[in-house]
Tab-separated table of C-alpha atoms in Angstrom:
chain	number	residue	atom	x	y	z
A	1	UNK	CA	-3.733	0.775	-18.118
A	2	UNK	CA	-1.978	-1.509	-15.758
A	3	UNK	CA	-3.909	-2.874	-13.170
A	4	UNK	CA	-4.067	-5.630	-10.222
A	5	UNK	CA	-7.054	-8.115	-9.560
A	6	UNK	CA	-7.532	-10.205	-6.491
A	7	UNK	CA	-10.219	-12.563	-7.053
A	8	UNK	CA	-11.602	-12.820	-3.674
A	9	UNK	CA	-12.768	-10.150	-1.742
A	10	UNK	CA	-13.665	-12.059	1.828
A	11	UNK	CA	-12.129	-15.550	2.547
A	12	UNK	CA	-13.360	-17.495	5.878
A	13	UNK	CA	-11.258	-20.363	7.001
A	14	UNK	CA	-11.229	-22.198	10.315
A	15	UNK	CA	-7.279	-22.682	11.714
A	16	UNK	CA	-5.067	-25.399	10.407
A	17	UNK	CA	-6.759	-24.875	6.807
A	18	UNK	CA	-4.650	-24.212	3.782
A	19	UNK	CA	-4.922	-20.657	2.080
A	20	UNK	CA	-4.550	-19.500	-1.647
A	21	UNK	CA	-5.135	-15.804	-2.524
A	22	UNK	CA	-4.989	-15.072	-6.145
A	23	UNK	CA	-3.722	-12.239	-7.821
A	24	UNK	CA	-3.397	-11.487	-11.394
A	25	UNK	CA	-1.741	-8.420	-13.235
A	26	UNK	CA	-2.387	-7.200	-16.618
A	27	UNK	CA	1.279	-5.827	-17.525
A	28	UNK	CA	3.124	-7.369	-20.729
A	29	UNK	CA	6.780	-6.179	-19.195
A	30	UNK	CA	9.270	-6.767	-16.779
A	31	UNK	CA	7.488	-6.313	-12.866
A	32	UNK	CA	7.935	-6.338	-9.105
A	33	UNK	CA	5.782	-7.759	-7.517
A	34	UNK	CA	4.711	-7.568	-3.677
A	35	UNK	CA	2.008	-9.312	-0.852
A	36	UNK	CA	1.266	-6.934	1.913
A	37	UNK	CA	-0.804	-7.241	4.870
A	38	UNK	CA	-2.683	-5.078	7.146
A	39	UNK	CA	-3.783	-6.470	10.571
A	40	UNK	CA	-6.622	-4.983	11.780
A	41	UNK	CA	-6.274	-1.219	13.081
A	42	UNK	CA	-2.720	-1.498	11.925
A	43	UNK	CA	-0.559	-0.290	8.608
A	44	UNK	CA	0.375	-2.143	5.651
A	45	UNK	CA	3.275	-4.343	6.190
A	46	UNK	CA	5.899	-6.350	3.755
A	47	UNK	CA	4.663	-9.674	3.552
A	48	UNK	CA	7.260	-10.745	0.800
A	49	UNK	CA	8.202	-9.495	-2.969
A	50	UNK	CA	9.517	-11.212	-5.962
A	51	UNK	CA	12.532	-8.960	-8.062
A	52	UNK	CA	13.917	-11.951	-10.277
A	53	UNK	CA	15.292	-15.636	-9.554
A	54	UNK	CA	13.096	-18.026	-8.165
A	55	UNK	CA	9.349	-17.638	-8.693
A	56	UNK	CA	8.581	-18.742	-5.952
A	57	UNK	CA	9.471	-16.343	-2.943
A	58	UNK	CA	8.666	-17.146	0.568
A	59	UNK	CA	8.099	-14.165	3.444
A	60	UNK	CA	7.478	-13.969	6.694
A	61	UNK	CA	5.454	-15.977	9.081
A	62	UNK	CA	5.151	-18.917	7.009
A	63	UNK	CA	3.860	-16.887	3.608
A	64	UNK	CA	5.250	-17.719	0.212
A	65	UNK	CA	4.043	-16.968	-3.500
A	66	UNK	CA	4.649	-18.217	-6.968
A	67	UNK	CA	5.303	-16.125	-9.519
A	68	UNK	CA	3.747	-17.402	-12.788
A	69	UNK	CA	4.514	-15.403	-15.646
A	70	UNK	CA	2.301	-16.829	-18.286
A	71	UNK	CA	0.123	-16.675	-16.535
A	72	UNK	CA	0.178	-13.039	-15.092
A	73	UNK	CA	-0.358	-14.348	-11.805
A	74	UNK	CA	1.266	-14.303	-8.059
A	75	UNK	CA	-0.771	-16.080	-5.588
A	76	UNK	CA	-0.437	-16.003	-1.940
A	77	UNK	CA	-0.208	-19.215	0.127
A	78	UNK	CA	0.150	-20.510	3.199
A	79	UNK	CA	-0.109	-24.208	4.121
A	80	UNK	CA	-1.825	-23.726	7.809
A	81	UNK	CA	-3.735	-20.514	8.698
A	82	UNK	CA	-3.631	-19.445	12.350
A	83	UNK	CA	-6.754	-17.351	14.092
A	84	UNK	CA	-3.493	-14.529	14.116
A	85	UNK	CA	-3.421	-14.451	10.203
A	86	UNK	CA	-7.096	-12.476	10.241
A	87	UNK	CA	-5.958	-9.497	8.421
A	88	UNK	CA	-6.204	-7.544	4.707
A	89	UNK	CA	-4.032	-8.680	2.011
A	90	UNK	CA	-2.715	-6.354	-0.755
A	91	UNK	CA	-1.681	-7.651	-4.009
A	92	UNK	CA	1.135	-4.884	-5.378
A	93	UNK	CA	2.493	-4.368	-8.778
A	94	UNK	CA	5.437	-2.283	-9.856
A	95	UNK	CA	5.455	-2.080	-13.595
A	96	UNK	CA	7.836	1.233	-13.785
A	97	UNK	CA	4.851	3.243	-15.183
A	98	UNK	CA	5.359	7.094	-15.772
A	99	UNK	CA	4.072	7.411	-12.278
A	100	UNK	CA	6.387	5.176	-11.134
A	101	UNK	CA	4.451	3.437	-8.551
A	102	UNK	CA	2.397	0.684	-6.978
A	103	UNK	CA	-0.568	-0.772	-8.513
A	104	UNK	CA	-2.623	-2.043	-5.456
A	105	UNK	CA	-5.074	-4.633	-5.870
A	106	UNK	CA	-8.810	-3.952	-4.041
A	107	UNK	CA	-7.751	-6.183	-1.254
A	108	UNK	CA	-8.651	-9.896	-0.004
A	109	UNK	CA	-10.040	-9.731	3.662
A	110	UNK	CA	-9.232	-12.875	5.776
A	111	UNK	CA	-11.103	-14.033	8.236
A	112	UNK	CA	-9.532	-17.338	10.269
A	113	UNK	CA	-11.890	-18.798	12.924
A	114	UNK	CA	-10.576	-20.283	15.765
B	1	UNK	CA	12.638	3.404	15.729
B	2	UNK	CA	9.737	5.189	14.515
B	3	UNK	CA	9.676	4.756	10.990
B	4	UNK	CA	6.910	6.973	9.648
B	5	UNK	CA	5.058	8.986	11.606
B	6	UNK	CA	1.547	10.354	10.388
B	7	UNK	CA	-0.759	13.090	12.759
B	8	UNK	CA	-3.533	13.357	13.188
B	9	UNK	CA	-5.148	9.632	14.065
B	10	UNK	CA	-7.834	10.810	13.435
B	11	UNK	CA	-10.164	14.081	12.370
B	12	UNK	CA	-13.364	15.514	11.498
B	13	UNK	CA	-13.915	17.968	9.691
B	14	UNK	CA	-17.084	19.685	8.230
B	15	UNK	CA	-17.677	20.663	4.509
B	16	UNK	CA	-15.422	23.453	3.006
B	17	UNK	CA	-13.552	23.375	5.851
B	18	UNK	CA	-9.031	23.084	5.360
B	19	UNK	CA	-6.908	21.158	6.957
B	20	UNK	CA	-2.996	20.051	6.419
B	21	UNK	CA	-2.479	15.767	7.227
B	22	UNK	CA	1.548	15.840	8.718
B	23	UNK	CA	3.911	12.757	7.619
B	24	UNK	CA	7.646	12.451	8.702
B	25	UNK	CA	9.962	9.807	8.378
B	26	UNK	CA	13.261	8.944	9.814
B	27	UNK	CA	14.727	6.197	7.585
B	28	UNK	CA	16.253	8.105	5.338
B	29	UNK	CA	14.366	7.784	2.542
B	30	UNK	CA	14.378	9.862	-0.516
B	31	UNK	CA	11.078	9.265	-2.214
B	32	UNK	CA	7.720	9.586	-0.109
B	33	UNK	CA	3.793	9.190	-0.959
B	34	UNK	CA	0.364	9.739	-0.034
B	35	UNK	CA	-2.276	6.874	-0.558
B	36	UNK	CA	-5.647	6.704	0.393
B	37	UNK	CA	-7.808	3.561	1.096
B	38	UNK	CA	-11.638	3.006	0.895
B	39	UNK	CA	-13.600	0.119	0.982
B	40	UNK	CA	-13.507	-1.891	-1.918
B	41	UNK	CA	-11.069	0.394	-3.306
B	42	UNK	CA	-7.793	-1.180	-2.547
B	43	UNK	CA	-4.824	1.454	-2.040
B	44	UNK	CA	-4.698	4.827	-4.432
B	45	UNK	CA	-1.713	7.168	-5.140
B	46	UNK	CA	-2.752	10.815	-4.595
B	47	UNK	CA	0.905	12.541	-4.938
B	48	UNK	CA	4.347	11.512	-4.627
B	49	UNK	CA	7.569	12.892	-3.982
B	50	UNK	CA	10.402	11.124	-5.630
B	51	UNK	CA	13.040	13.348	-4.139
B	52	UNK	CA	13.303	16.159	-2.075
B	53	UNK	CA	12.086	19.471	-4.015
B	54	UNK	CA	9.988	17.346	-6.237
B	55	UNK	CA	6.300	16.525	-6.222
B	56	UNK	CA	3.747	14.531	-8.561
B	57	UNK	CA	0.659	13.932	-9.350
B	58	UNK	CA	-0.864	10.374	-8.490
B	59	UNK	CA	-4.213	8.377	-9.802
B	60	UNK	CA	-6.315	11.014	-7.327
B	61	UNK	CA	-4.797	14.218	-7.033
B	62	UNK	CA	-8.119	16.449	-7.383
B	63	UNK	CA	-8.966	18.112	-4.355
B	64	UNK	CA	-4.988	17.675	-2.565
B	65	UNK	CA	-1.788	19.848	-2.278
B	66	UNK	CA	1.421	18.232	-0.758
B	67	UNK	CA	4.425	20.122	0.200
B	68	UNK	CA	8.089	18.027	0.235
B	69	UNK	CA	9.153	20.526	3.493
B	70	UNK	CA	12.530	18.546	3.646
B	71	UNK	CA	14.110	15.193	2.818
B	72	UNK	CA	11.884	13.960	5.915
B	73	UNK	CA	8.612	15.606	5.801
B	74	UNK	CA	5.661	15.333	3.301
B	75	UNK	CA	2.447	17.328	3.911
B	76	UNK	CA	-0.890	16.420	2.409
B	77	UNK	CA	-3.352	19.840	2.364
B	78	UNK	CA	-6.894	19.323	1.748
B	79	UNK	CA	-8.491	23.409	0.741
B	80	UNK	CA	-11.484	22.872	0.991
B	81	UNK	CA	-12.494	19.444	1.946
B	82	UNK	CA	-16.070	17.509	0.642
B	83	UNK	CA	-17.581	14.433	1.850
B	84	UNK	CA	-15.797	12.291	-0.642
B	85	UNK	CA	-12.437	12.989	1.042
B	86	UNK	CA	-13.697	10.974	3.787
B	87	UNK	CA	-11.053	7.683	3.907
B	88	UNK	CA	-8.026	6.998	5.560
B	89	UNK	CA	-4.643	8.614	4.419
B	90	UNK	CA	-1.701	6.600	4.980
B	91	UNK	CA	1.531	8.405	4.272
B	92	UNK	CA	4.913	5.719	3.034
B	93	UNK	CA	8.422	6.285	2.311
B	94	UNK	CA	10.446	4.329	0.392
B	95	UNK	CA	15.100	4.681	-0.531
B	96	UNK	CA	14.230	5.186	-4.068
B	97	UNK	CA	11.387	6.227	-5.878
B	98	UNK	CA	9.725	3.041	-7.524
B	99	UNK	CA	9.978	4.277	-11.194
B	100	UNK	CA	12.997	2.054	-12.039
B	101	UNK	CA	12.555	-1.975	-12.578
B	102	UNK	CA	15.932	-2.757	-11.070
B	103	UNK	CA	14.260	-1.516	-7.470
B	104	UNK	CA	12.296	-3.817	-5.763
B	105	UNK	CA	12.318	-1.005	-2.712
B	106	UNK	CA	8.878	-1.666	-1.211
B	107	UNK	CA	7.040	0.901	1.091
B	108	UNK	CA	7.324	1.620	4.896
B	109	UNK	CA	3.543	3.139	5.425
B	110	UNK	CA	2.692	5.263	8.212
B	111	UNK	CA	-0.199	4.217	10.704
B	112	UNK	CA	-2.832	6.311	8.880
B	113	UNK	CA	-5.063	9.277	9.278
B	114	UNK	CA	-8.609	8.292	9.388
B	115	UNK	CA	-10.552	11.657	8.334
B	116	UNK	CA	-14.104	11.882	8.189
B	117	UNK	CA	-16.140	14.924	6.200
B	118	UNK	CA	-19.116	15.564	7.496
């Protein structure tokens, strides 16, 4: 069955430090693949996706993740946390399974101390 | 520009007891969904509605109806709701359902339905 891993389940950093989430999929095919983010008390948002082209995708607010197909992987990074990055992070797969939908990962919790 | 709208914020409910979770959306979007998140648990599919008159089965379906009422509403309907329904519901929309490869259409989610079974 396809799933999503993200390694890290809480990650503390103190501002101006650099961030790497990691994410792994176990799909042999052709995928989507998508970062989202929930601030706290908020919905999931659209952090950035890759479809094809350039692994390496950047989103919004200064996000951007590599796709690296050999290695199954699509890690989130971000060169400088700030204390308004504190959120959940949502690794997404979209392997065009019979159900046809999103494979969430279990979530990375950030926590960015000021 | 509301996007998707999901009521109640929030609700308790005791064992046994019914209730219906209401999600609309006003994007236009053909294909809608029904997640719900726990601790630990990431994000799981319950149903989905690829287009309007059509509803699915998701990774969690036991325990759930949905109704598709029209191109913008999806219902979620727990009958009898137990203790392990407790989580928050978020309800998403997307243009096309995510079955095809060529679609990178991501979700629009809802602002969630935190329910609580006592």
């Amino acid at each position: 069955a396809q799933s999503v891993s993200q390694h890290n389940h809480h990650v503390i950093l103190s501002e101006a430090a650099s961030l790497e989430l990691g994410c792994n999929y176990s799909y042999g095919g052709t995928v989507n693949l998508f970062w989202y983010v929930q601030y706290p008390g908020q919905h999931l948002q659209l952090l950035l996706k890759y479809f094809s082209g350039d692994p390496l995708v950047k989103g919004i607010k200064g996000f951007e993740a590599e796709f690296i197909k050999s290695k199954f992987s699509f890690n989130l990074r971000k060169p400088s946390v700030q204390w308004s990055d504190t959120a959940e992070y949502f690794c997404a797969v979209n392997a065009g399974g019979s159900q046809g939908n999103l494979i969430f990962g279990k979530g990375t919790k950030l926590s960015v101390k000021p | 520009n509301a996007g998707v709208t999901q009521t109640p914020k929030f609700q308790v409910l005791k064992t046994g007891q019914s209730m219906t979770l209401q999600c609309a959306q006003d994007m236009n979007h053909n294909s809608m969904y029904w997640y719900r998140q726990d601790p630990g648990m990431g994000l799981r599919l319950i149903y989905y509605s690829a287009s309007e008159g059509t509803t699915d089965k998701g990774e969690v379906p036991n325990g759930y109806n949905v109704s598709r009422l029209n191109k913008r509403e999806f219902s979620l309907r727990l009958e009898s709701a137990a203790p392990s329904q407790t989580s928050v519901y978020f309800c998403a929309s997307s243009p096309r359902h995510l079955g095809g490869l060529w679609d990178n259409s991501p979700l629009h989610f809802g602002n969630g339905t935190r329910l609580t079974v006592t």
